[in-house]
Coordinates of C-alpha atoms and ligand atoms in Angstrom, one line a residue:
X1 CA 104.0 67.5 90.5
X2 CA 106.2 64.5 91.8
X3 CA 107.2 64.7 95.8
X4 CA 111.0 65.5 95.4
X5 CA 109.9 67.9 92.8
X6 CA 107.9 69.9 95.1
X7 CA 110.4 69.3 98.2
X8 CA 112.6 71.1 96.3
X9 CA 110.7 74.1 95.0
X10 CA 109.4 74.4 98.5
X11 CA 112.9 74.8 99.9
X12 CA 114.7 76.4 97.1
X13 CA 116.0 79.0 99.0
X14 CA 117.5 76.4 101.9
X15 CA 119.1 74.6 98.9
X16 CA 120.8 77.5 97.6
X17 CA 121.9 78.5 101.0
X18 CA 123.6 74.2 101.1
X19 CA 125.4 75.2 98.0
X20 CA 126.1 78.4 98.8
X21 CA 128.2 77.3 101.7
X22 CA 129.6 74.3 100.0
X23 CA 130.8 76.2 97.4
X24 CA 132.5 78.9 100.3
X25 CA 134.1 75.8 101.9
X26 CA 135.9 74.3 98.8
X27 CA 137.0 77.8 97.6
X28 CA 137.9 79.5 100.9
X29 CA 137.5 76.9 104.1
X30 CA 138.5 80.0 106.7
X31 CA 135.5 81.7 105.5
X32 CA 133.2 78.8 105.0
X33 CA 133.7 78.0 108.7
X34 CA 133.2 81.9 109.4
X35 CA 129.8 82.0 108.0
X36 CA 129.0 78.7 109.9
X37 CA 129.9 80.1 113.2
X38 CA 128.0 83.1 112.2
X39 CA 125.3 80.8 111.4
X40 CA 125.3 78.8 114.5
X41 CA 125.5 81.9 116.3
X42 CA 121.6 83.3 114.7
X43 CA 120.3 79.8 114.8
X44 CA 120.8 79.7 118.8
X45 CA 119.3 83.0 119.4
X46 CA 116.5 82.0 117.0
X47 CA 115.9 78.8 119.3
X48 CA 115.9 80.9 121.9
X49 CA 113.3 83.3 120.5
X50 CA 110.8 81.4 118.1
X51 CA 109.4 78.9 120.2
X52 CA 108.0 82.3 122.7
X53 CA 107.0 84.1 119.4
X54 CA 105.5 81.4 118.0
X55 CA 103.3 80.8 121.4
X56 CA 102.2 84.4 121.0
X57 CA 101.1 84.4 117.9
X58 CA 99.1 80.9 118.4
X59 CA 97.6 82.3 121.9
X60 CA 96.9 85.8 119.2
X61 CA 95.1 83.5 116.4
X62 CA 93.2 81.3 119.2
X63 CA 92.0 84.0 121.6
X64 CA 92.0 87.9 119.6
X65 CA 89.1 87.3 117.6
X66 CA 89.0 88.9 113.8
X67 CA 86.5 91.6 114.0
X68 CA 89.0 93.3 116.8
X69 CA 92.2 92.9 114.3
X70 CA 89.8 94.2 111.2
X71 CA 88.3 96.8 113.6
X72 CA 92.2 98.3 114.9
X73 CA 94.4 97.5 112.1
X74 CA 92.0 97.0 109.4
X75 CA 91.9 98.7 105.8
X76 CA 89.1 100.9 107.5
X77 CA 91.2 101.6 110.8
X78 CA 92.5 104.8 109.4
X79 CA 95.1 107.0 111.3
X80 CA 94.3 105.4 114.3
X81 CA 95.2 101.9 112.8
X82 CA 98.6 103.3 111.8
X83 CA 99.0 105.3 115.2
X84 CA 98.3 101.4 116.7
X85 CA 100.8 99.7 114.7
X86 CA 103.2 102.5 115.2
X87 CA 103.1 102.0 118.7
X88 CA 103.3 98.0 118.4
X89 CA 105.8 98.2 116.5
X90 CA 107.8 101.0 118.8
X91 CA 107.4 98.6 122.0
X92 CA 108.0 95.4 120.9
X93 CA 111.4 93.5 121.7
X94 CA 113.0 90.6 119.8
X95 CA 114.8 90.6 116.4
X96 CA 112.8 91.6 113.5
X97 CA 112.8 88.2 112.1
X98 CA 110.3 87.4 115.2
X99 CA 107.9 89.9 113.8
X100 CA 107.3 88.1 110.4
X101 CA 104.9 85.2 112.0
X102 CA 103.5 87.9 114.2
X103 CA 102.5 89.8 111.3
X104 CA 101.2 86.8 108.6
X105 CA 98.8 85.7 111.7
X106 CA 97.8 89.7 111.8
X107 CA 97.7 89.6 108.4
X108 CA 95.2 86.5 107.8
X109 CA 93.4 88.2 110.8
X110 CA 92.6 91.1 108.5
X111 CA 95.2 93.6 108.7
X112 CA 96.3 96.2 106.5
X113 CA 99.2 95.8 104.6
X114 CA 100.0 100.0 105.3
X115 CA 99.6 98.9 108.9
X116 CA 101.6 95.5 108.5
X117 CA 104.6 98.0 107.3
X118 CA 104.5 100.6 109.7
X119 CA 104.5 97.8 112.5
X120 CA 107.3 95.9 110.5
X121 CA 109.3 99.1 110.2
X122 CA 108.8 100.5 113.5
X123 CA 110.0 97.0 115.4
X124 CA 113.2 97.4 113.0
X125 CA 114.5 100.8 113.1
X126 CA 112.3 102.9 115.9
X127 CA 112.1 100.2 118.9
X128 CA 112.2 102.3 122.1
X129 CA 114.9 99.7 123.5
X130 CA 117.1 101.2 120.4
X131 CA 116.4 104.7 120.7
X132 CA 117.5 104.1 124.4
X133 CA 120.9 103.1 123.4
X134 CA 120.7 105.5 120.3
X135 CA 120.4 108.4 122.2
X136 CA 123.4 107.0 125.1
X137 CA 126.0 106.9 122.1
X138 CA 125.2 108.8 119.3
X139 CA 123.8 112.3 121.8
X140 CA 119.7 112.6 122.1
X141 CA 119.6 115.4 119.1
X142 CA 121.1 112.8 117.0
X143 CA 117.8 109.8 118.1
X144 CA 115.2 112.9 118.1
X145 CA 116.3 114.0 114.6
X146 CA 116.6 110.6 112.9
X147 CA 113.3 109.1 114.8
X148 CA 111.2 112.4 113.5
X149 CA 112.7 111.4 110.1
X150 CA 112.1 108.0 109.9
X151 CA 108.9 107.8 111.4
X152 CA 107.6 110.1 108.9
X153 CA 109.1 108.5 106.2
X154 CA 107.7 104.8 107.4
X155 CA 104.3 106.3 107.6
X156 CA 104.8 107.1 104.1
X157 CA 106.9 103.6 102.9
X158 CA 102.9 102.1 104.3
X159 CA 101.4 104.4 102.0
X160 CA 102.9 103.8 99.1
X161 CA 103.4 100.1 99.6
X162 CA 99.9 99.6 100.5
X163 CA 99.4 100.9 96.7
X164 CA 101.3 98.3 95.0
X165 CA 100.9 95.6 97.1
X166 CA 97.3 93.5 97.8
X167 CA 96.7 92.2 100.8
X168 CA 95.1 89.2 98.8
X169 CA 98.7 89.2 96.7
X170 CA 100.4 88.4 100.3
X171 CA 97.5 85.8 101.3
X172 CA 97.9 84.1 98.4
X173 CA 101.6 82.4 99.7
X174 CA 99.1 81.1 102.4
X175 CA 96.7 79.5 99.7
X176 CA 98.9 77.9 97.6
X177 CA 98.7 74.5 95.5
X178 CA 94.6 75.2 96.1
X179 CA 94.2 71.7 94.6
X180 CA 94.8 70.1 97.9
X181 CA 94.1 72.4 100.2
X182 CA 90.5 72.8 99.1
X183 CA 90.7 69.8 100.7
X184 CA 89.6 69.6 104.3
X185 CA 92.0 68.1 106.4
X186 CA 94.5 68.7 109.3
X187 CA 98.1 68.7 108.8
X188 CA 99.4 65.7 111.8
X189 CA 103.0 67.6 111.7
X190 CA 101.5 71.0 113.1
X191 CA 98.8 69.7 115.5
X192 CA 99.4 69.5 118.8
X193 CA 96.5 67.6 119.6
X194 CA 94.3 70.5 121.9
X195 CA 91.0 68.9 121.0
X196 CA 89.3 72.1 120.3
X197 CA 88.3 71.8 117.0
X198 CA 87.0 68.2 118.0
X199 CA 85.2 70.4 120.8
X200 CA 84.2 73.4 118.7
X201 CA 83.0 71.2 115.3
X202 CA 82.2 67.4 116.7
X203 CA 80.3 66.7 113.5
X204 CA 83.5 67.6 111.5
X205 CA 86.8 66.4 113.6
X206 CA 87.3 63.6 115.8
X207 CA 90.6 63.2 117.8
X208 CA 92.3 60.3 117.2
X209 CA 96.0 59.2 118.8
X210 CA 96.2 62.3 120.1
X211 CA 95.6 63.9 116.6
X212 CA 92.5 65.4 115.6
X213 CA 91.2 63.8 111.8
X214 CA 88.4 64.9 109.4
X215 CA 85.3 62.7 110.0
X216 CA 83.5 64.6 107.6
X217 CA 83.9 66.8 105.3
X218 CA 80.8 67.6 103.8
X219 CA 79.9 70.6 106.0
X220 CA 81.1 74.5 105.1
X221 CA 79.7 76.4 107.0
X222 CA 80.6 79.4 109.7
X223 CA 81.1 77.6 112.9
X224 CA 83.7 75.2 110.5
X225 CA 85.3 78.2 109.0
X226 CA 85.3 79.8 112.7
X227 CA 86.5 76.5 113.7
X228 CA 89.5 76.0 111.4
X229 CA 90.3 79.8 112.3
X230 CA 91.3 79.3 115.8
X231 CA 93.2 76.1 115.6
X232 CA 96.4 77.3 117.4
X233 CA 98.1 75.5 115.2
X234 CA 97.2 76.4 112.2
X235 CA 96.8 72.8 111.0
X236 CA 93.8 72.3 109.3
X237 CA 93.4 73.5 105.8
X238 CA 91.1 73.7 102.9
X239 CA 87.5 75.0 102.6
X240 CA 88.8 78.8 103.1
Ligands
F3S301 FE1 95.0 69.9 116.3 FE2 94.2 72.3 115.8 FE3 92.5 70.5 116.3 S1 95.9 71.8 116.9 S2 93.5 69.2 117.8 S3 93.8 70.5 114.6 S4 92.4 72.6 116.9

């Protein structure tokens, strides 16, 4: 596949977004600069936020190890997996566009998709922050009522989702164009030069400028796949 070929499929949607407001502009500018301001407005807040959620879910990848994600919101977790997520979900704070990162890193950590919902869900419609504010204008019958409801019904939405939807399905976004990233190597753009896979595999990586690099990359075995695991970063790919 050539380069621009792939730059484009791999931001299709940001294209179609381009033209979208392109086309807005030439056929109605007052709305066309609307939507921008509109824009402007979410891309702020999202500066605001990412960066912090994007710490937390490196510090969550480099320091909760996967056996304590498998063992809490794991296929096997059962009801108290869902209660967990539930109440993740319930007392988080941010928009629930922050919880998407959050819940690919839980996800590759080995959490269920039924949990993944019900702690999707939850941060969306069932936050405590918004029940707060819930109850102040529309009465406390009115949040009580509504939060029984939903909650029962998100439990189920995990449920049934969780039938038609493989957590290997979802993982596969993760894995794709497996030609190269069978690959070993580390991605220069995400890694902010920590050292520790240098520390953790010396026979593998090296650091270099302030960038690690794949000396070697004969070895497979668990320390490496341990290794390439807690990069913060997520930079290094290949030998999954
Ligand atoms: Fe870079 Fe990750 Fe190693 S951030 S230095 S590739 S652990």
């Amino acid at each position: 596949m050539s380069n621009a070929k792939r730059i484009v499929l791999n931001n299709k949607l940001l294209i179609i977004v381009a033209l979208t407001y392109i086309i807005l502009f030439i056929v109605k500018t007052p709305m066309g600069f609307a939507a921008i301001k509109n824009s402007l407005y979410y891309f702020k807040e999202m500066l605001i936020i990412m960066p912090v959620i994007m710490l937390l879910t490196a510090l969550l990848e480099a320091w909760v190890p996967k056996r304590v994600i498998e063992k809490s919101l794991g296929a096997d977790s059962g009801i108290k997996g869902s209660i967990f997520s539930f109440l993740l979900g319930s007392f988080s704070a941010g928009p629930i566009y922050a919880a998407f990162p959050v819940c690919v890193s839980l996800l590759k950590k080995g959490a269920s998709i039924s949990n993944i919902v019900i702690l999707l869900s939850t941060w969306a419609v069932v936050k405590v922050p918004m029940l707060a504010n819930e109850a102040k204008f529309l009465s406390p019958k009115f949040m009580i009522v509504r939060w029984i409801l939903t909650s029962v019904s998100i439990f189920m939405i995990g449920f049934i989702t969780s039938k038609f939807v493989k957590r290997d399905e979802v993982m596969k976004l993760y894995q794709k164009d497996n030609s190269e990233t069978k690959k070993l190597q580390v991605n220069a753009d995400y890694c902010i030069g920590c050292g520790l896979c240098a520390k953790l595999s010396p026979e593998v990586f090296e650091m270099k400028d302030r960038k690690a690099i794949v000396k070697n990359d004969q070895l497979n075995d668990e320390a490496l796949k341990q290794t390439i695991e807690r990069c913060p970063a997520k930079a290094i790919t290949g030998k999954d």
